PDB file of C-alpha atoms in Angstrom:
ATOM      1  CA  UNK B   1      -0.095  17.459  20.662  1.00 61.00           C
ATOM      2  CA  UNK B   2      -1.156  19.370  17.301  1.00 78.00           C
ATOM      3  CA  UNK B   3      -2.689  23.119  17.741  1.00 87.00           C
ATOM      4  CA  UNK B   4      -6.203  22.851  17.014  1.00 90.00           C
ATOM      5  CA  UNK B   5      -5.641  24.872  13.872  1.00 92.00           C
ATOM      6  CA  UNK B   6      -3.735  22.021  12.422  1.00 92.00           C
ATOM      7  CA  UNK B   7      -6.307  19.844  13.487  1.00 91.00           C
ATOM      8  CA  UNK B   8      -8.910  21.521  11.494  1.00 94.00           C
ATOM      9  CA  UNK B   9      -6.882  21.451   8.698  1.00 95.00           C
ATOM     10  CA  UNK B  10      -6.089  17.733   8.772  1.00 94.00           C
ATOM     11  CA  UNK B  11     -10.623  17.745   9.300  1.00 96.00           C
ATOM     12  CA  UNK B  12     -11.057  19.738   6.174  1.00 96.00           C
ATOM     13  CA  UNK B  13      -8.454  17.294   3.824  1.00 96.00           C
ATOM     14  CA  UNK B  14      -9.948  14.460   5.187  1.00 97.00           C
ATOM     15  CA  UNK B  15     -13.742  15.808   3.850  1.00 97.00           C
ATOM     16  CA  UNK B  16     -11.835  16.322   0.838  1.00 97.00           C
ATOM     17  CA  UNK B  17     -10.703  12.552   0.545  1.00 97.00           C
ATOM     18  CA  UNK B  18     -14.242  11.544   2.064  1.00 97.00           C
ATOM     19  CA  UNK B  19     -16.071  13.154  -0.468  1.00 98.00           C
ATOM     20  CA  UNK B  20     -14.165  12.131  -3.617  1.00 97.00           C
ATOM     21  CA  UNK B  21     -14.156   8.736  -2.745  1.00 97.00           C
ATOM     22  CA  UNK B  22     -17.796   8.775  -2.347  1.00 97.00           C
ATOM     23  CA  UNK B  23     -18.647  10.157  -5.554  1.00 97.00           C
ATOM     24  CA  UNK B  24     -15.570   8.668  -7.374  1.00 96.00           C
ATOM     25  CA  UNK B  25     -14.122   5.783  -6.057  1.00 97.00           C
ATOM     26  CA  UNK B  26     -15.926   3.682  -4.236  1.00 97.00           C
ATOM     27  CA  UNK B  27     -16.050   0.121  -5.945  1.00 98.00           C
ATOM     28  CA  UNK B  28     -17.959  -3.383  -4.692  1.00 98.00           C
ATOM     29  CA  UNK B  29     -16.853  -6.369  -4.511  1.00 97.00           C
ATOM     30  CA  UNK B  30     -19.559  -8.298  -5.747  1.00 97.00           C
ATOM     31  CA  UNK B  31     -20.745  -6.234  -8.286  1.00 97.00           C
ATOM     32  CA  UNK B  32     -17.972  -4.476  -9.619  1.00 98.00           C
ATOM     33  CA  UNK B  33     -15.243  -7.272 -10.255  1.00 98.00           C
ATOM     34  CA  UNK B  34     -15.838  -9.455 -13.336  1.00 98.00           C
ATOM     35  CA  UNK B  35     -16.874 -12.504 -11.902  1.00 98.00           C
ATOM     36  CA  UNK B  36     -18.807 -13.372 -14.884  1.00 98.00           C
ATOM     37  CA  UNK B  37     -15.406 -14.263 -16.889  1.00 98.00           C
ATOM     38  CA  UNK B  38     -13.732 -16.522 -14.017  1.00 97.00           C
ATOM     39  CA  UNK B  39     -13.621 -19.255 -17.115  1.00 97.00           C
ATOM     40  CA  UNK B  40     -10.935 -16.556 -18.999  1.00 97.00           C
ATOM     41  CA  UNK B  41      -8.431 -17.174 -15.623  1.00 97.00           C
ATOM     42  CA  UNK B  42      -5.508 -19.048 -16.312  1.00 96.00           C
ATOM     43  CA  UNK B  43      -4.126 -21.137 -13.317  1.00 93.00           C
ATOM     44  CA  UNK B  44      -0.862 -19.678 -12.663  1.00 95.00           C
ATOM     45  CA  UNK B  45       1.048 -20.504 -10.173  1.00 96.00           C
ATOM     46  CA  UNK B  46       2.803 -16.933  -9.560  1.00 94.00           C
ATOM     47  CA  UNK B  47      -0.602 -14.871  -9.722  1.00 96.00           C
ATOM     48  CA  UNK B  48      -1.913 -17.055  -6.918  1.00 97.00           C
ATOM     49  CA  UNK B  49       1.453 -17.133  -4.777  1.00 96.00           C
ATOM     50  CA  UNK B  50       1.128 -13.499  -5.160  1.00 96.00           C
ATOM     51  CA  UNK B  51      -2.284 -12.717  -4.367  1.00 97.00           C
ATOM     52  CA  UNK B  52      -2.149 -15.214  -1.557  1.00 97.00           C
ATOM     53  CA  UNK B  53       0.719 -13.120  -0.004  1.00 95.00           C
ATOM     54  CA  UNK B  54      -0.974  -9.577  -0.805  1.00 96.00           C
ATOM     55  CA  UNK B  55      -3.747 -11.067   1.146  1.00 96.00           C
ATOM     56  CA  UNK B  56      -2.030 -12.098   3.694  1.00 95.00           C
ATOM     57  CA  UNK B  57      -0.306  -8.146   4.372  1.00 94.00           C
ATOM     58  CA  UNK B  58      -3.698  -6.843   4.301  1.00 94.00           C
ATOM     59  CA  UNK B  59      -4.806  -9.517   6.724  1.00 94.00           C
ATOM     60  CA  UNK B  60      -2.573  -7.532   9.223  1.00 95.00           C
ATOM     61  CA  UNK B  61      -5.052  -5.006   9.318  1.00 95.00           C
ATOM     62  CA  UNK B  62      -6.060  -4.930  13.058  1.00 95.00           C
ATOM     63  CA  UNK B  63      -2.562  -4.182  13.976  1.00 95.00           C
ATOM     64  CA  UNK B  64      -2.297  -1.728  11.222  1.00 94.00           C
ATOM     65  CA  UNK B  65      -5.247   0.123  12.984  1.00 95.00           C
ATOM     66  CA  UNK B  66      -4.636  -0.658  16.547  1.00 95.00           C
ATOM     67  CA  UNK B  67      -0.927   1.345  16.529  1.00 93.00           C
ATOM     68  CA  UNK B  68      -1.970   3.860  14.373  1.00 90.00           C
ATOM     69  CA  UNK B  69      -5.229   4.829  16.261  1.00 93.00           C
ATOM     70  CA  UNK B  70      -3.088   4.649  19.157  1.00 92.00           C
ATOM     71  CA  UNK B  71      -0.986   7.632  18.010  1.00 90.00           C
ATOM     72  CA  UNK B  72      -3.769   9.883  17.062  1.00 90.00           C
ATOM     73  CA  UNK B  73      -5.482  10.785  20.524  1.00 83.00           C
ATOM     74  CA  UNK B  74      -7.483  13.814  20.022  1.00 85.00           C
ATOM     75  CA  UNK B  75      -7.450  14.161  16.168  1.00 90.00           C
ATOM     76  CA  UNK B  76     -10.343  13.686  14.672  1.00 90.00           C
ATOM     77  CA  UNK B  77      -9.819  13.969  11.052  1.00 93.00           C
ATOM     78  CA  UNK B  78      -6.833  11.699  11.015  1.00 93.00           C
ATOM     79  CA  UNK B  79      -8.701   9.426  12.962  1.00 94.00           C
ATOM     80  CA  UNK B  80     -11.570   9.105  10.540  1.00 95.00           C
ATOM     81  CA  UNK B  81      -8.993   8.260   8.237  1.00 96.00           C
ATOM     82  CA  UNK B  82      -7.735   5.935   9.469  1.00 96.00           C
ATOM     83  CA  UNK B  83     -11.321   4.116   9.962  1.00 96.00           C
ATOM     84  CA  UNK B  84     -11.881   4.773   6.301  1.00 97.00           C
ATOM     85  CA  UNK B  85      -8.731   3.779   5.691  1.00 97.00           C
ATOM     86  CA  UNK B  86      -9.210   0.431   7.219  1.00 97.00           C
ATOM     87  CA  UNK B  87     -12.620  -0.365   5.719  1.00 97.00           C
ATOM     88  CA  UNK B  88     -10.876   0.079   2.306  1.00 97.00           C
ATOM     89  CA  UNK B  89      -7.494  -2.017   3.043  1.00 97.00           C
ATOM     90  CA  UNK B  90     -10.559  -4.702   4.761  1.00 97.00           C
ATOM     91  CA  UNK B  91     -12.153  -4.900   1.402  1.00 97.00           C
ATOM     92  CA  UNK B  92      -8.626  -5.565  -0.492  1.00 98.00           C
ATOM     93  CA  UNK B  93      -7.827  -8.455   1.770  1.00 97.00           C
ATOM     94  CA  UNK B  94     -11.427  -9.856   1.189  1.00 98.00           C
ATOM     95  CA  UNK B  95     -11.748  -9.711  -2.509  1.00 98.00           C
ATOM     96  CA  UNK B  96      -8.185 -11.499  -3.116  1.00 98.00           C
ATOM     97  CA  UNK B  97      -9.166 -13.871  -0.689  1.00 98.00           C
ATOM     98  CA  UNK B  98     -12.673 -14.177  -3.112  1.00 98.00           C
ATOM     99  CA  UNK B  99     -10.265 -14.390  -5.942  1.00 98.00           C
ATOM    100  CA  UNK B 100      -8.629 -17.330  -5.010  1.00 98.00           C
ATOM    101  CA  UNK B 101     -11.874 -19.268  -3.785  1.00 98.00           C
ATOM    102  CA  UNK B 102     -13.744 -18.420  -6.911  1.00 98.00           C
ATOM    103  CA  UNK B 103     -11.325 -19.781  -9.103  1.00 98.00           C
ATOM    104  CA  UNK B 104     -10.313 -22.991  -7.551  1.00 97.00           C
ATOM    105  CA  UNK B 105      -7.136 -22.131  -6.690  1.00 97.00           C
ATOM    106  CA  UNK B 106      -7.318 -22.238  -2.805  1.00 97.00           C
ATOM    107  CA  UNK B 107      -9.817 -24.338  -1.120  1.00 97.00           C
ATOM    108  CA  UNK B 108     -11.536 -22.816   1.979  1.00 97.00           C
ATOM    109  CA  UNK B 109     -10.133 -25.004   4.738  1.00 97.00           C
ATOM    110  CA  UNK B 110      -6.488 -23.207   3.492  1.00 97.00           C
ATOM    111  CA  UNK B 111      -7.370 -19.837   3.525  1.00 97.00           C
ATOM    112  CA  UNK B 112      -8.442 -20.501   6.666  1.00 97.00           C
ATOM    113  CA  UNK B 113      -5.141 -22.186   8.052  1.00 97.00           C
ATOM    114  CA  UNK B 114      -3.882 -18.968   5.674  1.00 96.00           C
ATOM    115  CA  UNK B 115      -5.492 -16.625   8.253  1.00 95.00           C
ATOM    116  CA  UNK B 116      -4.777 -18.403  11.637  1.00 95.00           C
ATOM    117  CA  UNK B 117      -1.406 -18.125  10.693  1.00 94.00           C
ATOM    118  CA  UNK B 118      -1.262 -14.293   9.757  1.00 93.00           C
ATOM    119  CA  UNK B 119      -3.592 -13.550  12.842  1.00 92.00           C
ATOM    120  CA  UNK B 120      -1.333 -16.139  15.108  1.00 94.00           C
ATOM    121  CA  UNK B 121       1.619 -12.727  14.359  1.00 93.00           C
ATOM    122  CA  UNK B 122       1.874  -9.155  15.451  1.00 93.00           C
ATOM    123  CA  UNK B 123       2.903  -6.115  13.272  1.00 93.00           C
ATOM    124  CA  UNK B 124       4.084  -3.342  15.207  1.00 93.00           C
ATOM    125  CA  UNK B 125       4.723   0.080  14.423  1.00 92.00           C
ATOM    126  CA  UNK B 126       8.209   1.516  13.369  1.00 89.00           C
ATOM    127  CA  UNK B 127       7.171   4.623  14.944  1.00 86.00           C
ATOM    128  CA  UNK B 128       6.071   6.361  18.361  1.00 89.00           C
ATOM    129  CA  UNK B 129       5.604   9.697  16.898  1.00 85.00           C
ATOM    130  CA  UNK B 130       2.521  10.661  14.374  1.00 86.00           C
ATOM    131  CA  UNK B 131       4.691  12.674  12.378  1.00 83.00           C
ATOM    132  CA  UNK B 132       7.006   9.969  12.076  1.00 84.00           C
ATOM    133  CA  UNK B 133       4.097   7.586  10.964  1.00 88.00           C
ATOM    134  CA  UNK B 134       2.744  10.265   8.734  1.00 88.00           C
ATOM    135  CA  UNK B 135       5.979  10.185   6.843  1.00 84.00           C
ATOM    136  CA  UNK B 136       6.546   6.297   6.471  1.00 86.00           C
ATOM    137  CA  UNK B 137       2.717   6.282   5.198  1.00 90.00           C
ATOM    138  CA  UNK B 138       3.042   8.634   2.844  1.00 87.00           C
ATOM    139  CA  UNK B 139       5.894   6.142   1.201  1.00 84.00           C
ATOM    140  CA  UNK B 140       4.678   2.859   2.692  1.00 89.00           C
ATOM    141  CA  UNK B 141       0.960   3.374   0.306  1.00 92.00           C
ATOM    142  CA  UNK B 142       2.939   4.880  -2.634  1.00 89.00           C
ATOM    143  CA  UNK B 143       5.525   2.159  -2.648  1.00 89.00           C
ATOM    144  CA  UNK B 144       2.447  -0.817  -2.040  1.00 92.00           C
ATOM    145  CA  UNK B 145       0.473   1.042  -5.250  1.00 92.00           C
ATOM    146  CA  UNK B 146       3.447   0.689  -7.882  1.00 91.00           C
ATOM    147  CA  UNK B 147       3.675  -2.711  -6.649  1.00 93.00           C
ATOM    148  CA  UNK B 148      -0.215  -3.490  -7.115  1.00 96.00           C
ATOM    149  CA  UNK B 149       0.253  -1.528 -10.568  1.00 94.00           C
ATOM    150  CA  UNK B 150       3.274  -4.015 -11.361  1.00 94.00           C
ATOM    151  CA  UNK B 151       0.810  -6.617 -10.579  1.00 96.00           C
ATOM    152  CA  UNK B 152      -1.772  -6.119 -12.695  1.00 97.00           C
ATOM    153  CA  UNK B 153       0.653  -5.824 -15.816  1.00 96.00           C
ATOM    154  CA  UNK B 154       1.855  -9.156 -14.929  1.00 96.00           C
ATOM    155  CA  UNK B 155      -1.526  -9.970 -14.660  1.00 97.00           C
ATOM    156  CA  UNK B 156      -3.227  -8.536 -18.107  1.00 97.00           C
ATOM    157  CA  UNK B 157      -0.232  -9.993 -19.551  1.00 97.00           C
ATOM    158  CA  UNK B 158      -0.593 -13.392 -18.211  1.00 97.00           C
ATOM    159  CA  UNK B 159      -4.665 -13.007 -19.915  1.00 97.00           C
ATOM    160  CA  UNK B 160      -6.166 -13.135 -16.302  1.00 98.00           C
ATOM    161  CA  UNK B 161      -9.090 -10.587 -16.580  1.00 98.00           C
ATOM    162  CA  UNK B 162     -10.153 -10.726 -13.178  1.00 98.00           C
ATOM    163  CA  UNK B 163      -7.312 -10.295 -11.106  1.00 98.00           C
ATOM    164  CA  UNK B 164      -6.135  -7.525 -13.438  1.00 98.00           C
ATOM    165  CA  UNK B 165      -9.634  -5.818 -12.612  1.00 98.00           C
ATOM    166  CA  UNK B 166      -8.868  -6.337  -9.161  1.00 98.00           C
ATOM    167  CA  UNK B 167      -5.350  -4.799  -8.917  1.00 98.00           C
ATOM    168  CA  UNK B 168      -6.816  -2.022 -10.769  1.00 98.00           C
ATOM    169  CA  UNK B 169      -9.053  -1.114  -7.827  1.00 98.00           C
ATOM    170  CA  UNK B 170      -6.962  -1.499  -5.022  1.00 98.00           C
ATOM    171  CA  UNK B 171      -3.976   0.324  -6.965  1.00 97.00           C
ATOM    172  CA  UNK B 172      -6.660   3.126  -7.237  1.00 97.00           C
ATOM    173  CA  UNK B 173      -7.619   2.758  -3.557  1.00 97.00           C
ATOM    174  CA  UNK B 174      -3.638   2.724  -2.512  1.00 96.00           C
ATOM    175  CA  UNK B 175      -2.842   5.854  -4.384  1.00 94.00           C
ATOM    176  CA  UNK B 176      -5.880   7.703  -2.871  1.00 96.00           C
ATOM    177  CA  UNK B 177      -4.135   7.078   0.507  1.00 96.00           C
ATOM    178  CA  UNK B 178      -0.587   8.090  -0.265  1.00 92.00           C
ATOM    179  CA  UNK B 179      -1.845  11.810  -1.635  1.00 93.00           C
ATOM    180  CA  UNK B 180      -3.622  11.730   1.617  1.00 95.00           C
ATOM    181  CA  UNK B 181      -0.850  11.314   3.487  1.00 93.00           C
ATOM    182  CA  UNK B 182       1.591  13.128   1.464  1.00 89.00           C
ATOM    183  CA  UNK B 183      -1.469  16.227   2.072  1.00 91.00           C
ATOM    184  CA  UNK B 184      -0.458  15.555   6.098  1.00 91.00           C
ATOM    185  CA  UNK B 185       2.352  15.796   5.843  1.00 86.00           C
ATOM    186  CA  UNK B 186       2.926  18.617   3.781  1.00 88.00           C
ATOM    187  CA  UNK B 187       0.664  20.422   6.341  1.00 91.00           C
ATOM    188  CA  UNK B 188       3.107  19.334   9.305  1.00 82.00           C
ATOM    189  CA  UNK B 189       5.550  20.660   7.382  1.00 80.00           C
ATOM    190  CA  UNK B 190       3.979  24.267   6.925  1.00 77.00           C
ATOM    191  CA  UNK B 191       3.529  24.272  10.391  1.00 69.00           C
ATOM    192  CA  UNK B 192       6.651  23.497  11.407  1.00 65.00           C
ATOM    193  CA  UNK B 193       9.430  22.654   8.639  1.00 67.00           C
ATOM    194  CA  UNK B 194      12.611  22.287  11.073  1.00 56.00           C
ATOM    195  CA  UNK B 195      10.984  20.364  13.364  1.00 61.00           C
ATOM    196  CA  UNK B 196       9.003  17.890  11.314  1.00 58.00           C
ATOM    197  CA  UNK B 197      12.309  16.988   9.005  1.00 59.00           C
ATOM    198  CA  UNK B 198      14.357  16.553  12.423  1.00 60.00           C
ATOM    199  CA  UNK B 199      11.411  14.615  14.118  1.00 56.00           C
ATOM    200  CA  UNK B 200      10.858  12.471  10.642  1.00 54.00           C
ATOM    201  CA  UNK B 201      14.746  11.415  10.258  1.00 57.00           C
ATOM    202  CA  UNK B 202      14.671  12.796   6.938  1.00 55.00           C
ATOM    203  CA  UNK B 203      18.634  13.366   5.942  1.00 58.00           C
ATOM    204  CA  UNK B 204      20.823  12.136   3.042  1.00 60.00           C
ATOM    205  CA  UNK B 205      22.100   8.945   4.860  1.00 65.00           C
ATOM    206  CA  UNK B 206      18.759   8.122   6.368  1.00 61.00           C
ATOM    207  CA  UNK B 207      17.333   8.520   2.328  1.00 59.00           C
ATOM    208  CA  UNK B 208      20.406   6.634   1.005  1.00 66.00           C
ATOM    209  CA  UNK B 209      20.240   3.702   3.373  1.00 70.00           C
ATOM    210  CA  UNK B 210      16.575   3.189   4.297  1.00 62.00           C
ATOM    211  CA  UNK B 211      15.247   4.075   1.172  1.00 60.00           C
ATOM    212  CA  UNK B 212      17.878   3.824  -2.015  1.00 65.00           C
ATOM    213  CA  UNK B 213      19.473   0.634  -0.864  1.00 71.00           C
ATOM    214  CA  UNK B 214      16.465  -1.594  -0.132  1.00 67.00           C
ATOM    215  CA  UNK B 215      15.075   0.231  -3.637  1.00 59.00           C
ATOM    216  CA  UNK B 216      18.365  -1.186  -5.462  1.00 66.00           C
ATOM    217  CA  UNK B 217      17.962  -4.634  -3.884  1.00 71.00           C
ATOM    218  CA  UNK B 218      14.272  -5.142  -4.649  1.00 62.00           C
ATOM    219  CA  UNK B 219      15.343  -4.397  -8.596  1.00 60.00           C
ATOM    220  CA  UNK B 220      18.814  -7.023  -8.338  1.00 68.00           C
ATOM    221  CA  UNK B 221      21.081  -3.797  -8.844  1.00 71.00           C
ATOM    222  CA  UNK B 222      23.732  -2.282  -7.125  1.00 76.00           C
ATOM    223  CA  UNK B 223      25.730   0.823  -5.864  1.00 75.00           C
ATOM    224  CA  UNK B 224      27.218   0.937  -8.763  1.00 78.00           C
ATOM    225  CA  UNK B 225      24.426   1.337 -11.004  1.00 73.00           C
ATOM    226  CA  UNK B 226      23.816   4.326 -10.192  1.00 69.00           C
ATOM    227  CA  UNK B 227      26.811   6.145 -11.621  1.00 71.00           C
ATOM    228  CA  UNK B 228      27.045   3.705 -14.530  1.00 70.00           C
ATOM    229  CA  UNK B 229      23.853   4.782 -15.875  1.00 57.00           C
ATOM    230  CA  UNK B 230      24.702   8.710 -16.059  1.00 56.00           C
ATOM    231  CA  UNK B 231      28.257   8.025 -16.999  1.00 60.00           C
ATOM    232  CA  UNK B 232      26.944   5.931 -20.128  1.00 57.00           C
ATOM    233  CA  UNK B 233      24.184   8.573 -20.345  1.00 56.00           C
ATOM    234  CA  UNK B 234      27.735  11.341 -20.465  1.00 58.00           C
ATOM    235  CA  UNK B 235      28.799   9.543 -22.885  1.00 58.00           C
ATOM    236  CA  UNK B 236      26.483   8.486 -25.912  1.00 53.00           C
ATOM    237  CA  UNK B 237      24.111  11.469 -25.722  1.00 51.00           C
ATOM    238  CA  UNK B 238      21.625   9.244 -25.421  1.00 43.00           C
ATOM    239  CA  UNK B 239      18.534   9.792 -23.178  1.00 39.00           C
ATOM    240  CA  UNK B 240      17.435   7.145 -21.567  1.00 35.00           C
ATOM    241  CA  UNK B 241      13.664   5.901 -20.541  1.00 36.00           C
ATOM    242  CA  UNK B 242      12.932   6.423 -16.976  1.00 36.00           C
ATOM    243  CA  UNK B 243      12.118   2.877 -15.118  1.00 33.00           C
ATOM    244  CA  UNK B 244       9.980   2.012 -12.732  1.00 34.00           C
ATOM    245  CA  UNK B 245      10.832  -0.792  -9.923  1.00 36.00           C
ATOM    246  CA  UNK B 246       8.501  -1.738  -7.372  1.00 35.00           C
ATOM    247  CA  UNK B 247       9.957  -1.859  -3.488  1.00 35.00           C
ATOM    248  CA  UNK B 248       8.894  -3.475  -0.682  1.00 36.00           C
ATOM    249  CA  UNK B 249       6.057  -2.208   2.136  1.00 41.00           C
ATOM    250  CA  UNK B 250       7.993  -1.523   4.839  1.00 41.00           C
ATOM    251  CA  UNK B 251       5.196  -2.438   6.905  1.00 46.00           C
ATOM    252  CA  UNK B 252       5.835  -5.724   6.255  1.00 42.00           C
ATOM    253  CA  UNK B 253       9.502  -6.346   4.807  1.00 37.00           C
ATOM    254  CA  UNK B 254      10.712  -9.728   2.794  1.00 36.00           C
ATOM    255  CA  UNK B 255      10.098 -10.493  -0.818  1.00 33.00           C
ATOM    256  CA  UNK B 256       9.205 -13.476  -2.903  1.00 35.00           C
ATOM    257  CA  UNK B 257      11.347 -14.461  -5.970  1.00 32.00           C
ATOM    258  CA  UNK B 258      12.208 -11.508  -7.993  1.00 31.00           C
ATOM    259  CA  UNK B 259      10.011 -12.496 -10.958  1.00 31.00           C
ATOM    260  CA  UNK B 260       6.999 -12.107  -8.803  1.00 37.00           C
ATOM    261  CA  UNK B 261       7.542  -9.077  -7.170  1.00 37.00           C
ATOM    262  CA  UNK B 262       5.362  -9.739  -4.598  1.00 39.00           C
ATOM    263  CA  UNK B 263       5.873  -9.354  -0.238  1.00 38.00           C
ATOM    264  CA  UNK B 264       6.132 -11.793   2.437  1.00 36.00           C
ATOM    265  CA  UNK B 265       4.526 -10.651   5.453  1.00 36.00           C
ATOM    266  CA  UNK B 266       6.939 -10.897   9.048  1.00 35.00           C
ATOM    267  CA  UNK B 267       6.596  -9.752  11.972  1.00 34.00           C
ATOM    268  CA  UNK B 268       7.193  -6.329  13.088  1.00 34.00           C
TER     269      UNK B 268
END
């Protein structure tokens, strides 16, 4: 159990989210999307795969809530979160799904065999411990906005207006939730460094395995990579341009073709 004054704190960041996102971010989906220029969308196979299968993670939403409430007996700011949290993920899953009806590339009899299947599985939680689940969050939402970002490149580049306009809110919506997180944890962490870093598994082989690997295998690279890139670095002089690769949500795990970049939901 957290000391009250911890809970107070995680109260006071969570009126900090609440209050920005009221004034700042809040978006509709019927209003704000572009609906108007569904004529400009190109039928592309790989934007609809994808936004099928984003749709399809978000559609685990219930069990997304159901562990994590579970976990937070007691504290209320992390709790209201969390019911914010799933009102915004809710409106994700809805306005892909909208996406795809509106432009004719999924009929409604298969989004709904889409659903029944996704509700027919269970996600479960990879942790028992809220600190544990505060950490994973605060890389699960970080690592599922690049993604979303990636998306809507491939998207703007591909001329589809719409979906581009959509990625752009829910990559908004995903980073708002990783600086939450990354705001809880850093407060578990002033309360109690040594034990959050033991409790969260956070050590060079846990980084190096759980994180680095998968990272490397997402992007097609490999171990060696990453001392072939500083040793040609060494030796030209050159400097060379950061780059960013999108990994998978671990809440879900599995990955469409490369070229797509996009997640398969599984089960937990």
């Amino acid at each position: 159990m957290t000391s009250r004054a911890l809970r107070e704190a995680f109260h006071r960041e969570y009126m900090t989210f609440f209050e920005r996102a009221e004034r700042t971010r809040r978006w509709n989906l019927f209003e704000d999307v572009p609906w108007d220029r569904l004529d400009e969308v190109p039928r592309d196979d790989r934007l609809a795969l994808c936004a099928e299968t984003f749709c399809g993670v978000e559609m685990f939403l219930p069990d997304y809530l159901r562990e994590h409430l579970s976990l937070l007996a007691g504290d209320y700011g992390q709790a209201w979160f969390a019911a914010n949290w799933g009102y915004e993920e809710a409106k994700h899953s809805l306005v892909l799904r909208e996406y795809l009806r509106r432009t004719g590339q999924r009929t409604e009899d298969q989004l709904h065999d889409y659903a029944e299947q996704i509700m027919a599985r269970r996600w479960r939680a990879p942790h028992d411990d809220p600190r544990r689940m505060t950490a994973y969050l605060a890389v699960q939402e970080l690592t599922t906005f690049v993604i979303y970002r990636k998306q809507r490149e491939l998207a703007r580049r591909t001329g589809d207006p719409v979906l581009a306009e959509v990625y752009r809110f829910i990559a908004r919506d995903e980073m708002a939730h990783s600086r939450f997180y990354q705001r809880m944890l850093a407060l578990h962490l002033d309360d109690d460094r040594v034990t959050v870093m033991r409790t969260a598994g956070v050590d060079a082989r846990v980084f190096f395995t759980e994180v680095v690997l998968p990272l490397l295998a997402a992007l097609g690279l490999s171990r060696g990579d990453l001392f072939r890139v500083p040793a040609e670095t060494a030796r030209t002089g050159a400097t060379l341009p950061a780059r960013t690769g999108a990994t998978l949500p671990a809440r879900t795990g599995g990955i469409l073709p490369a070229q797509a970049g996009a997640v398969v939901p599984t089960e937990g």
